[in-house]
Amino acid sequence: MKNKIWLITGISSGLGKALAESVIKKGDFVIGTFRQKSQVEEFNKKHTDKAKAIVLDITNEKNIKNCVDKVISDYGKIDVLVNNAGVGFVGAIEETSLEEVRKVFEPNFFGSLKMTQTVLSHMRKEKKGHIVQISSHGGIKAFAGFGIYNASKFALEGFSEALAQEVEPLGIKVSIVEPGPFRTNFAGKGLGEAENIIDDYSGTAGTFRNKLKGVNGKQEGDPIKASKAIINLVDSKKTTLRLPLGKVALMTIGMKLESVKSDLEKNREIAESAVYD
């Protein structure tokens, strides 16, 4: 196929759905993943020659391998991988059980990591390809009540930053997309919450939880405009490692950079003194 083949995980709603629709409209071919067979059947009835949906459980390693193998078998290549599937979660660090933590890290980190590793073996043979990691402004700056989600996206960004350096000589690109609040289901029914509530955190994590729910459906971000920005990034000859999206993302990431810079300068003498003479 002359047009790009995109493999996008998690296209049932939100940014994933908007991106799939935008890529189809552009004329490239989309292979999108859903968790439910009924969703796949509905999508495939609507799109017969411009896209294809398949079932994927991003937390299942064998399922990931079978998914990628089928795409390569049917279409011969994957030009763009978008690791979009993931979950949101709110709760103070002490409130959150390890079981709840693992439920966040399995899709947000381990699933994206395994998907990346599996697709890379094929991109290396072609000496080209683009991996797009859907992170968050919360992958740069942490917020009280969002720490476990932050940790999963920090981890995603950490390996992706290293990966970009590893695969650049091989002709493969890596981009990290960092949206702020977008008008999706993220803060609605798709949001996980810590089951345990501790009153002492009501003014920090509790306030964040209520604020996040309160903006559901009113977020500034437009998923269609974000999708077009991602497509333009992939089509550009000169790409950046990070792509922040939204005014809030610019503000919060800027705050983090200023905070780090301030700590660096305040502790410069101490840092310089902690070395052998």
CSV table of C-alpha atoms in Angstrom, one decimal:
chain,number,residue,atom,x,y,z
A,1,MET,CA,0.0,0.0,0.0
A,2,LYS,CA,1.3,3.4,-1.0
A,3,ASN,CA,-0.4,5.3,1.8
A,4,LYS,CA,0.8,5.1,5.4
A,5,ILE,CA,-0.5,2.3,7.6
A,6,TRP,CA,-1.3,3.4,11.1
A,7,LEU,CA,-1.8,1.0,14.0
A,8,ILE,CA,-3.7,2.9,16.7
A,9,THR,CA,-4.6,1.3,20.0
A,10,GLY,CA,-7.8,2.2,21.9
A,11,ILE,CA,-10.0,3.9,19.3
A,12,SER,CA,-13.4,3.4,20.9
A,13,SER,CA,-13.6,7.0,22.2
A,14,GLY,CA,-11.7,10.2,22.9
A,15,LEU,CA,-8.5,11.1,21.2
A,16,GLY,CA,-8.0,7.6,19.8
A,17,LYS,CA,-11.4,7.8,18.0
A,18,ALA,CA,-10.8,11.3,16.8
A,19,LEU,CA,-7.3,10.4,15.5
A,20,ALA,CA,-8.6,7.3,13.7
A,21,GLU,CA,-11.3,9.3,12.0
A,22,SER,CA,-8.9,12.1,11.0
A,23,VAL,CA,-6.3,9.6,9.6
A,24,ILE,CA,-9.0,7.9,7.5
A,25,LYS,CA,-10.3,11.2,6.2
A,26,LYS,CA,-6.7,12.1,5.2
A,27,GLY,CA,-6.5,9.0,3.1
A,28,ASP,CA,-4.1,6.8,5.1
A,29,PHE,CA,-5.1,3.3,6.3
A,30,VAL,CA,-6.0,2.8,9.9
A,31,ILE,CA,-5.9,-0.4,11.9
A,32,GLY,CA,-7.6,0.3,15.2
A,33,THR,CA,-8.0,-1.7,18.3
A,34,PHE,CA,-11.0,-2.3,20.5
A,35,ARG,CA,-11.5,-4.4,23.6
A,36,GLN,CA,-14.9,-5.7,22.6
A,37,LYS,CA,-15.7,-7.9,19.6
A,38,SER,CA,-19.0,-6.1,19.1
A,39,GLN,CA,-17.1,-2.8,18.7
A,40,VAL,CA,-14.9,-4.4,16.1
A,41,GLU,CA,-17.8,-5.7,14.1
A,42,GLU,CA,-19.6,-2.3,14.2
A,43,PHE,CA,-16.5,-0.5,13.0
A,44,ASN,CA,-15.7,-2.9,10.2
A,45,LYS,CA,-19.3,-2.6,8.9
A,46,LYS,CA,-18.8,1.1,8.6
A,47,HIS,CA,-15.3,1.0,7.2
A,48,THR,CA,-14.7,-1.6,4.5
A,49,ASP,CA,-11.7,-0.4,2.5
A,50,LYS,CA,-10.2,2.5,4.4
A,51,ALA,CA,-9.7,0.9,7.9
A,52,LYS,CA,-9.8,-2.3,9.8
A,53,ALA,CA,-10.6,-3.0,13.5
A,54,ILE,CA,-9.2,-5.8,15.6
A,55,VAL,CA,-9.7,-7.0,19.2
A,56,LEU,CA,-6.8,-6.2,21.5
A,57,ASP,CA,-6.3,-6.6,25.2
A,58,ILE,CA,-3.3,-4.3,25.7
A,59,THR,CA,-2.5,-6.0,29.0
A,60,ASN,CA,-2.1,-9.4,27.4
A,61,GLU,CA,1.4,-10.1,25.9
A,62,LYS,CA,0.3,-13.0,23.7
A,63,ASN,CA,-2.6,-10.9,22.4
A,64,ILE,CA,-0.2,-8.1,21.5
A,65,LYS,CA,2.0,-10.4,19.5
A,66,ASN,CA,-0.9,-12.0,17.7
A,67,CYS,CA,-2.3,-8.5,16.9
A,68,VAL,CA,1.0,-7.3,15.4
A,69,ASP,CA,1.7,-10.5,13.5
A,70,LYS,CA,-1.7,-10.4,11.9
A,71,VAL,CA,-1.2,-6.8,10.8
A,72,ILE,CA,2.2,-7.6,9.2
A,73,SER,CA,0.7,-10.7,7.6
A,74,ASP,CA,-2.2,-8.9,6.1
A,75,TYR,CA,-0.6,-5.5,5.2
A,76,GLY,CA,3.1,-6.1,5.2
A,77,LYS,CA,4.2,-3.2,7.3
A,78,ILE,CA,3.3,-0.7,10.1
A,79,ASP,CA,4.4,2.9,9.3
A,80,VAL,CA,3.0,4.5,12.4
A,81,LEU,CA,2.3,3.0,15.8
A,82,VAL,CA,0.2,5.2,18.2
A,83,ASN,CA,0.1,3.9,21.7
A,84,ASN,CA,-3.1,5.6,22.8
A,85,ALA,CA,-4.9,2.9,24.9
A,86,GLY,CA,-4.7,3.6,28.6
A,87,VAL,CA,-6.6,4.5,31.8
A,88,GLY,CA,-7.0,7.5,34.1
A,89,PHE,CA,-6.8,7.2,37.9
A,90,VAL,CA,-7.2,9.6,40.8
A,91,GLY,CA,-6.4,9.0,44.5
A,92,ALA,CA,-3.7,10.0,47.0
A,93,ILE,CA,-0.6,7.8,47.1
A,94,GLU,CA,-1.4,6.4,50.6
A,95,GLU,CA,-5.0,5.8,49.5
A,96,THR,CA,-4.1,3.6,46.6
A,97,SER,CA,-3.6,-0.2,46.9
A,98,LEU,CA,-0.9,-2.0,44.9
A,99,GLU,CA,-3.6,-3.8,43.1
A,100,GLU,CA,-5.0,-0.5,41.9
A,101,VAL,CA,-1.5,0.7,40.9
A,102,ARG,CA,-0.9,-2.4,38.8
A,103,LYS,CA,-4.2,-1.9,37.0
A,104,VAL,CA,-2.9,1.5,35.9
A,105,PHE,CA,0.6,0.5,35.0
A,106,GLU,CA,-0.5,-2.6,33.0
A,107,PRO,CA,-2.1,-0.6,30.1
A,108,ASN,CA,-0.4,2.8,30.5
A,109,PHE,CA,3.2,1.4,30.8
A,110,PHE,CA,3.7,-2.3,30.3
A,111,GLY,CA,1.1,-2.5,27.5
A,112,SER,CA,2.6,0.4,25.6
A,113,LEU,CA,6.1,-0.9,26.2
A,114,LYS,CA,5.3,-4.4,24.9
A,115,MET,CA,3.5,-2.9,21.9
A,116,THR,CA,6.5,-0.7,21.1
A,117,GLN,CA,9.0,-3.6,21.4
A,118,THR,CA,6.9,-5.9,19.2
A,119,VAL,CA,6.4,-3.4,16.4
A,120,LEU,CA,10.0,-2.3,16.5
A,121,SER,CA,11.3,-5.6,15.3
A,122,HIS,CA,9.4,-5.0,12.1
A,123,MET,CA,10.3,-1.3,11.8
A,124,ARG,CA,14.0,-2.1,12.1
A,125,LYS,CA,13.8,-4.4,9.1
A,126,GLU,CA,12.2,-1.6,7.0
A,127,LYS,CA,14.6,1.0,8.5
A,128,LYS,CA,11.7,3.4,8.9
A,129,GLY,CA,8.7,4.0,11.0
A,130,HIS,CA,7.2,6.4,13.6
A,131,ILE,CA,6.2,5.6,17.2
A,132,VAL,CA,3.8,8.0,18.8
A,133,GLN,CA,3.3,7.7,22.5
A,134,ILE,CA,0.2,9.4,23.9
A,135,SER,CA,1.4,10.7,27.3
A,136,SER,CA,0.0,13.7,29.1
A,137,HIS,CA,1.1,17.1,30.6
A,138,GLY,CA,0.9,14.8,33.7
A,139,GLY,CA,3.8,12.9,32.2
A,140,ILE,CA,6.0,16.0,33.0
A,141,LYS,CA,4.4,17.6,36.0
A,142,ALA,CA,2.8,15.7,38.9
A,143,PHE,CA,-0.4,16.8,40.8
A,144,ALA,CA,-1.6,15.8,44.2
A,145,GLY,CA,-4.3,13.2,43.8
A,146,PHE,CA,-2.9,12.1,40.4
A,147,GLY,CA,0.4,10.6,41.5
A,148,ILE,CA,-0.1,7.0,40.3
A,149,TYR,CA,-1.3,8.2,36.9
A,150,ASN,CA,1.6,10.6,36.8
A,151,ALA,CA,4.0,7.8,37.6
A,152,SER,CA,2.7,5.6,34.8
A,153,LYS,CA,3.2,8.5,32.3
A,154,PHE,CA,6.6,9.5,33.7
A,155,ALA,CA,7.7,5.9,33.1
A,156,LEU,CA,6.3,6.0,29.6
A,157,GLU,CA,8.2,9.2,28.8
A,158,GLY,CA,11.4,7.8,30.4
A,159,PHE,CA,11.7,4.8,28.2
A,160,SER,CA,10.5,6.7,25.1
A,161,GLU,CA,13.1,9.4,25.5
A,162,ALA,CA,15.8,6.8,25.7
A,163,LEU,CA,14.2,4.9,22.8
A,164,ALA,CA,14.3,7.9,20.6
A,165,GLN,CA,18.1,8.0,20.9
A,166,GLU,CA,18.4,4.3,20.3
A,167,VAL,CA,16.4,4.1,17.1
A,168,GLU,CA,17.3,7.4,15.4
A,169,PRO,CA,20.3,5.9,13.7
A,170,LEU,CA,18.0,3.2,12.4
A,171,GLY,CA,15.7,5.6,10.6
A,172,ILE,CA,12.9,5.3,13.2
A,173,LYS,CA,11.2,8.3,14.9
A,174,VAL,CA,9.7,8.6,18.3
A,175,SER,CA,7.3,11.3,19.5
A,176,ILE,CA,5.8,11.9,22.9
A,177,VAL,CA,2.4,13.7,22.8
A,178,GLU,CA,1.5,15.6,26.0
A,179,PRO,CA,-2.2,16.7,25.9
A,180,GLY,CA,-3.7,18.8,28.7
A,181,PRO,CA,-7.4,18.4,29.5
A,182,PHE,CA,-9.3,17.4,26.4
A,183,ARG,CA,-13.0,16.9,26.0
A,184,THR,CA,-13.1,13.1,26.1
A,185,ASN,CA,-14.4,10.5,28.6
A,186,PHE,CA,-11.1,10.6,30.5
A,187,ALA,CA,-12.6,12.4,33.5
A,188,GLY,CA,-16.0,10.6,33.2
A,189,LYS,CA,-16.9,7.0,33.2
A,190,GLY,CA,-13.3,6.0,32.1
A,191,LEU,CA,-11.7,7.5,35.3
A,192,GLY,CA,-10.6,5.0,38.0
A,193,GLU,CA,-10.6,6.0,41.6
A,194,ALA,CA,-8.9,4.8,44.8
A,195,GLU,CA,-11.4,2.8,46.7
A,196,ASN,CA,-9.9,3.9,50.0
A,197,ILE,CA,-10.6,7.5,51.1
A,198,ILE,CA,-8.5,9.1,53.8
A,199,ASP,CA,-10.0,12.4,55.2
A,200,ASP,CA,-6.6,13.9,55.8
A,201,TYR,CA,-6.1,14.2,52.0
A,202,SER,CA,-9.5,15.9,51.4
A,203,GLY,CA,-7.8,19.3,50.8
A,204,THR,CA,-5.2,18.0,48.4
A,205,ALA,CA,-6.0,14.7,46.5
A,206,GLY,CA,-9.7,15.1,47.3
A,207,THR,CA,-9.9,18.6,45.9
A,208,PHE,CA,-8.1,17.4,42.7
A,209,ARG,CA,-10.5,14.5,42.4
A,210,ASN,CA,-13.6,16.8,42.6
A,211,LYS,CA,-12.1,19.4,40.3
A,212,LEU,CA,-11.2,16.7,37.7
A,213,LYS,CA,-14.8,15.4,37.7
A,214,GLY,CA,-16.2,18.9,37.7
A,215,VAL,CA,-14.6,19.8,34.4
A,216,ASN,CA,-15.8,16.7,32.5
A,217,GLY,CA,-17.3,17.8,29.3
A,218,LYS,CA,-16.0,21.3,29.7
A,219,GLN,CA,-12.3,20.8,29.0
A,220,GLU,CA,-10.6,23.2,26.6
A,221,GLY,CA,-9.0,20.6,24.3
A,222,ASP,CA,-10.6,19.7,21.0
A,223,PRO,CA,-9.7,16.1,20.1
A,224,ILE,CA,-10.1,16.7,16.3
A,225,LYS,CA,-7.7,19.6,16.4
A,226,ALA,CA,-5.3,17.5,18.5
A,227,SER,CA,-5.6,14.7,15.9
A,228,LYS,CA,-4.6,17.1,13.1
A,229,ALA,CA,-1.6,18.2,15.1
A,230,ILE,CA,-0.5,14.6,15.5
A,231,ILE,CA,-0.9,13.9,11.8
A,232,ASN,CA,1.1,17.0,10.9
A,233,LEU,CA,3.8,15.9,13.3
A,234,VAL,CA,4.0,12.5,11.6
A,235,ASP,CA,4.0,14.0,8.1
A,236,SER,CA,6.7,16.6,9.0
A,237,LYS,CA,10.3,16.0,7.9
A,238,LYS,CA,11.5,17.8,11.1
A,239,THR,CA,9.8,16.4,14.2
A,240,THR,CA,10.3,17.2,17.9
A,241,LEU,CA,10.5,14.6,20.6
A,242,ARG,CA,7.7,16.2,22.6
A,243,LEU,CA,4.4,17.7,21.4
A,244,PRO,CA,2.4,19.5,24.1
A,245,LEU,CA,-1.3,20.1,23.2
A,246,GLY,CA,-3.5,22.8,24.7
A,247,LYS,CA,-3.0,26.0,26.7
A,248,VAL,CA,-3.1,24.2,30.0
A,249,ALA,CA,-0.4,21.8,28.9
A,250,LEU,CA,1.9,24.8,28.0
A,251,MET,CA,1.2,26.4,31.3
A,252,THR,CA,1.8,23.3,33.5
A,253,ILE,CA,4.8,22.1,31.7
A,254,GLY,CA,6.3,25.6,31.9
A,255,MET,CA,5.7,25.6,35.6
A,256,LYS,CA,7.5,22.4,36.0
A,257,LEU,CA,10.5,23.6,34.0
A,258,GLU,CA,10.7,26.8,36.1
A,259,SER,CA,10.5,24.7,39.3
A,260,VAL,CA,13.3,22.4,38.2
A,261,LYS,CA,15.4,25.3,37.1
A,262,SER,CA,14.9,27.1,40.4
A,263,ASP,CA,15.9,24.1,42.5
A,264,LEU,CA,19.0,23.6,40.2
A,265,GLU,CA,20.2,27.1,40.8
A,266,LYS,CA,19.4,27.1,44.6
A,267,ASN,CA,21.5,23.9,45.0
A,268,ARG,CA,24.2,24.6,42.5
A,269,GLU,CA,27.0,25.1,45.1
A,270,ILE,CA,26.0,22.1,47.1
A,271,ALA,CA,25.9,19.9,43.9
A,272,GLU,CA,29.3,21.2,42.8
A,273,SER,CA,30.8,20.5,46.2
A,274,ALA,CA,29.7,16.8,46.3
A,275,VAL,CA,32.7,15.6,44.2
A,276,TYR,CA,36.2,14.4,44.7
A,277,ASP,CA,38.8,17.3,44.9
